[in-house]
């Protein structure tokens, strides 16, 4: 990542600084300090590098964690000053995208408000295009509860040949092992009856989801969402 050399923050032109009187934006009454601090830094980055940073920020927002790619991207910067500036831009992009998604602000309004904050037009274009393309998934992520999700599921059938009270049992049971996204592994026994009930409930949920997707009201909602994203 290459940064244009700046001797000091006082050398930044007034036209590149975030105005103090910009209060009526999608951020609300106050402009976040993270955005103010990085406003002039956006003028030092070409659009391709802003887009690269946005890709990492988007992945972080989807996973609710700072990805290894984002961390390594900052660590590869040799200069400590440039590393600090890179962190400031990444933080500002986090705040911009997270606020736009949480408030469900139209991309056109985001572009207008970022223009009021003196972000360069090239950076605004990259941000709004990313917002349009990723809005649906980011909004879905913001609405869902962040519990660990299932990464892997393994199972096997065990048969109990005998017990302490009976010589012959020959009763099957199912051993299941779940690997979660947080790295935890859960192992438990399931009876044959419970396993069949699980299969039935999963099939029922899938069928209900397909029926819901075919409902006319869902098509109307999808069209309204696409119209909002395009604005």
Short mmCIF file of C-alpha atoms in Angstrom, two decimals:
data_model
loop_
_atom_site.label_atom_id
_atom_site.label_comp_id
_atom_site.label_asym_id
_atom_site.label_seq_id
_atom_site.Cartn_x
_atom_site.Cartn_y
_atom_site.Cartn_z
CA UNK A 1 0.00 0.00 0.00
CA UNK A 2 1.48 3.38 -1.01
CA UNK A 3 0.66 6.67 0.65
CA UNK A 4 1.37 10.11 -0.73
CA UNK A 5 3.82 11.91 1.50
CA UNK A 6 2.39 14.52 3.84
CA UNK A 7 4.70 16.57 6.01
CA UNK A 8 2.15 17.27 8.72
CA UNK A 9 -1.57 17.51 9.29
CA UNK A 10 -1.31 21.31 9.04
CA UNK A 11 -0.21 20.95 5.40
CA UNK A 12 -3.55 19.44 4.45
CA UNK A 13 -5.64 21.96 2.55
CA UNK A 14 -8.86 23.23 4.03
CA UNK A 15 -10.70 21.80 1.06
CA UNK A 16 -9.62 18.31 2.20
CA UNK A 17 -10.54 18.68 5.87
CA UNK A 18 -13.86 17.61 7.34
CA UNK A 19 -16.01 20.73 7.93
CA UNK A 20 -17.07 21.40 11.50
CA UNK A 21 -20.57 22.61 10.57
CA UNK A 22 -21.64 19.40 8.74
CA UNK A 23 -24.19 18.07 11.24
CA UNK A 24 -27.16 17.01 9.12
CA UNK A 25 -25.95 13.70 7.71
CA UNK A 26 -26.85 10.02 8.00
CA UNK A 27 -24.53 9.89 11.03
CA UNK A 28 -26.97 12.07 12.97
CA UNK A 29 -26.21 15.23 14.89
CA UNK A 30 -22.51 14.51 15.35
CA UNK A 31 -19.89 13.35 12.89
CA UNK A 32 -17.92 10.39 14.32
CA UNK A 33 -14.39 11.34 15.29
CA UNK A 34 -13.08 8.35 13.30
CA UNK A 35 -14.50 9.83 10.09
CA UNK A 36 -13.24 13.33 10.87
CA UNK A 37 -9.74 12.02 11.50
CA UNK A 38 -9.58 10.10 8.22
CA UNK A 39 -11.35 12.62 5.98
CA UNK A 40 -8.14 14.16 4.60
CA UNK A 41 -6.41 10.76 4.37
CA UNK A 42 -8.87 9.59 1.70
CA UNK A 43 -7.31 12.20 -0.62
CA UNK A 44 -3.95 10.40 -0.39
CA UNK A 45 -5.23 7.02 -1.60
CA UNK A 46 -6.02 5.93 -5.17
CA UNK A 47 -9.42 4.30 -5.77
CA UNK A 48 -7.88 0.83 -6.23
CA UNK A 49 -6.40 0.86 -2.73
CA UNK A 50 -9.63 2.19 -1.19
CA UNK A 51 -11.46 -0.66 -2.91
CA UNK A 52 -8.95 -3.16 -1.49
CA UNK A 53 -9.49 -1.78 2.01
CA UNK A 54 -13.26 -1.87 1.50
CA UNK A 55 -13.13 -5.55 0.55
CA UNK A 56 -11.40 -6.35 3.84
CA UNK A 57 -13.79 -4.14 5.83
CA UNK A 58 -16.81 -5.80 4.20
CA UNK A 59 -15.50 -9.26 5.07
CA UNK A 60 -14.91 -8.10 8.65
CA UNK A 61 -18.49 -6.82 8.93
CA UNK A 62 -19.84 -10.09 7.59
CA UNK A 63 -17.92 -12.14 10.12
CA UNK A 64 -18.10 -9.60 13.01
CA UNK A 65 -14.34 -10.19 13.47
CA UNK A 66 -11.23 -8.46 12.11
CA UNK A 67 -9.95 -10.82 9.42
CA UNK A 68 -6.38 -12.01 9.10
CA UNK A 69 -6.24 -10.33 5.68
CA UNK A 70 -6.97 -6.92 7.22
CA UNK A 71 -4.39 -7.44 9.95
CA UNK A 72 -1.69 -8.62 7.55
CA UNK A 73 -2.45 -5.75 5.17
CA UNK A 74 -1.67 -3.23 7.91
CA UNK A 75 1.32 -5.18 9.22
CA UNK A 76 2.97 -5.21 5.77
CA UNK A 77 3.20 -1.40 5.76
CA UNK A 78 6.82 -0.57 6.69
CA UNK A 79 6.35 2.96 8.04
CA UNK A 80 4.76 3.32 11.47
CA UNK A 81 3.13 6.62 10.42
CA UNK A 82 1.65 5.03 7.28
CA UNK A 83 0.49 2.07 9.37
CA UNK A 84 -1.35 4.43 11.71
CA UNK A 85 -2.92 6.26 8.76
CA UNK A 86 -4.01 2.95 7.22
CA UNK A 87 -5.65 1.94 10.48
CA UNK A 88 -7.47 5.28 10.60
CA UNK A 89 -8.89 4.81 7.09
CA UNK A 90 -9.98 1.23 7.84
CA UNK A 91 -11.71 2.38 11.04
CA UNK A 92 -13.49 5.19 9.16
CA UNK A 93 -14.70 2.76 6.49
CA UNK A 94 -16.03 0.48 9.22
CA UNK A 95 -17.99 3.36 10.75
CA UNK A 96 -19.34 4.56 7.39
CA UNK A 97 -20.57 1.16 6.21
CA UNK A 98 -21.88 0.07 9.62
CA UNK A 99 -23.85 3.31 10.08
CA UNK A 100 -25.28 3.24 6.55
CA UNK A 101 -26.42 -0.35 7.01
CA UNK A 102 -27.85 0.19 10.50
CA UNK A 103 -29.82 3.29 9.45
CA UNK A 104 -30.78 1.75 6.07
CA UNK A 105 -29.66 4.92 4.32
CA UNK A 106 -29.93 5.06 0.53
CA UNK A 107 -26.67 5.00 -1.38
CA UNK A 108 -27.51 8.36 -2.99
CA UNK A 109 -27.90 9.98 0.44
CA UNK A 110 -24.64 8.41 1.63
CA UNK A 111 -22.87 9.84 -1.42
CA UNK A 112 -24.32 13.33 -0.82
CA UNK A 113 -23.41 13.33 2.88
CA UNK A 114 -19.88 12.05 2.29
CA UNK A 115 -19.48 14.87 -0.23
CA UNK A 116 -20.46 17.33 2.51
CA UNK A 117 -17.66 15.83 4.63
CA UNK A 118 -15.18 16.62 1.83
CA UNK A 119 -14.34 13.03 0.88
CA UNK A 120 -12.97 12.89 -2.68
CA UNK A 121 -15.50 11.92 -5.41
CA UNK A 122 -13.45 8.84 -6.38
CA UNK A 123 -13.58 7.51 -2.82
CA UNK A 124 -17.31 8.25 -2.57
CA UNK A 125 -17.98 6.34 -5.78
CA UNK A 126 -16.05 3.28 -4.56
CA UNK A 127 -17.85 3.34 -1.17
CA UNK A 128 -21.36 3.70 -2.64
CA UNK A 129 -20.77 0.99 -5.25
CA UNK A 130 -19.62 -1.40 -2.52
CA UNK A 131 -22.64 -0.44 -0.41
CA UNK A 132 -25.02 -1.20 -3.27
CA UNK A 133 -23.46 -4.57 -4.09
CA UNK A 134 -23.15 -5.79 -0.49
CA UNK A 135 -26.17 -4.16 1.18
CA UNK A 136 -28.45 -7.21 1.23
CA UNK A 137 -25.92 -9.50 2.86
CA UNK A 138 -24.67 -6.87 5.30
CA UNK A 139 -28.20 -5.96 6.38
CA UNK A 140 -29.04 -9.64 6.89
CA UNK A 141 -25.89 -10.00 9.00
CA UNK A 142 -26.77 -6.94 11.08
CA UNK A 143 -30.24 -8.28 11.87
CA UNK A 144 -29.22 -11.78 12.88
CA UNK A 145 -28.05 -12.76 16.34
CA UNK A 146 -24.33 -13.50 16.27
CA UNK A 147 -24.36 -17.03 17.66
CA UNK A 148 -21.70 -19.51 16.46
CA UNK A 149 -22.86 -21.34 13.35
CA UNK A 150 -22.35 -24.94 12.28
CA UNK A 151 -19.13 -25.57 10.36
CA UNK A 152 -19.12 -29.37 10.19
CA UNK A 153 -21.32 -32.30 11.24
CA UNK A 154 -20.20 -35.92 11.54
CA UNK A 155 -22.14 -38.92 12.78
CA UNK A 156 -21.86 -42.66 13.22
CA UNK A 157 -24.11 -45.49 14.39
CA UNK A 158 -23.15 -47.40 17.55
CA UNK A 159 -24.85 -50.61 18.68
CA UNK A 160 -24.94 -51.57 22.37
CA UNK A 161 -24.52 -55.34 22.46
CA UNK A 162 -25.11 -55.79 26.18
CA UNK A 163 -25.50 -53.89 29.42
CA UNK A 164 -24.94 -54.51 33.14
CA UNK A 165 -28.54 -55.66 33.56
CA UNK A 166 -29.14 -57.43 30.24
CA UNK A 167 -26.96 -59.90 28.40
CA UNK A 168 -28.26 -58.91 25.01
CA UNK A 169 -29.42 -55.42 24.05
CA UNK A 170 -28.52 -54.81 20.39
CA UNK A 171 -29.94 -51.29 20.58
CA UNK A 172 -28.54 -48.78 18.08
CA UNK A 173 -27.72 -45.19 18.96
CA UNK A 174 -26.28 -42.35 16.89
CA UNK A 175 -23.15 -40.49 17.95
CA UNK A 176 -23.05 -36.94 16.52
CA UNK A 177 -20.19 -34.45 16.55
CA UNK A 178 -20.68 -30.77 15.67
CA UNK A 179 -17.86 -28.34 14.93
CA UNK A 180 -18.89 -24.71 15.48
CA UNK A 181 -17.50 -21.56 13.88
CA UNK A 182 -15.87 -20.54 17.16
CA UNK A 183 -13.79 -23.74 17.14
CA UNK A 184 -15.75 -25.59 19.83
CA UNK A 185 -16.66 -29.24 19.25
CA UNK A 186 -19.84 -30.73 20.70
CA UNK A 187 -20.29 -34.51 20.91
CA UNK A 188 -23.56 -36.15 21.99
CA UNK A 189 -25.68 -39.29 21.63
CA UNK A 190 -29.01 -39.30 19.83
CA UNK A 191 -31.55 -42.11 19.89
CA UNK A 192 -32.92 -43.45 16.64
CA UNK A 193 -36.30 -41.92 17.41
CA UNK A 194 -34.78 -38.47 18.06
CA UNK A 195 -32.70 -38.72 14.87
CA UNK A 196 -35.80 -39.43 12.78
CA UNK A 197 -37.55 -36.49 14.47
CA UNK A 198 -34.59 -34.27 13.58
CA UNK A 199 -34.71 -35.38 9.94
CA UNK A 200 -38.45 -34.69 9.82
CA UNK A 201 -38.14 -31.20 11.34
CA UNK A 202 -35.28 -30.21 9.01
CA UNK A 203 -37.25 -31.35 5.95
CA UNK A 204 -40.32 -29.45 7.22
CA UNK A 205 -38.35 -26.22 7.71
CA UNK A 206 -36.87 -26.49 4.19
CA UNK A 207 -40.32 -27.03 2.71
CA UNK A 208 -41.74 -24.04 4.63
CA UNK A 209 -38.86 -21.84 3.44
CA UNK A 210 -39.52 -22.79 -0.19
CA UNK A 211 -43.23 -22.05 0.23
CA UNK A 212 -42.41 -18.66 1.77
CA UNK A 213 -40.06 -17.75 -1.07
CA UNK A 214 -42.84 -18.47 -3.58
CA UNK A 215 -45.35 -16.26 -1.74
CA UNK A 216 -46.37 -13.12 -3.76
CA UNK A 217 -45.61 -10.79 -0.87
CA UNK A 218 -41.97 -11.91 -0.93
CA UNK A 219 -41.65 -10.94 -4.60
CA UNK A 220 -43.05 -7.49 -3.78
CA UNK A 221 -40.58 -7.13 -0.90
CA UNK A 222 -37.67 -8.18 -3.15
CA UNK A 223 -38.63 -5.62 -5.79
CA UNK A 224 -38.88 -2.89 -3.15
CA UNK A 225 -35.47 -3.84 -1.77
CA UNK A 226 -33.86 -3.80 -5.23
CA UNK A 227 -35.37 -0.37 -5.87
CA UNK A 228 -33.94 0.93 -2.60
CA UNK A 229 -30.50 -0.46 -3.36
CA UNK A 230 -30.47 1.11 -6.80
CA UNK A 231 -31.14 4.60 -5.44
#
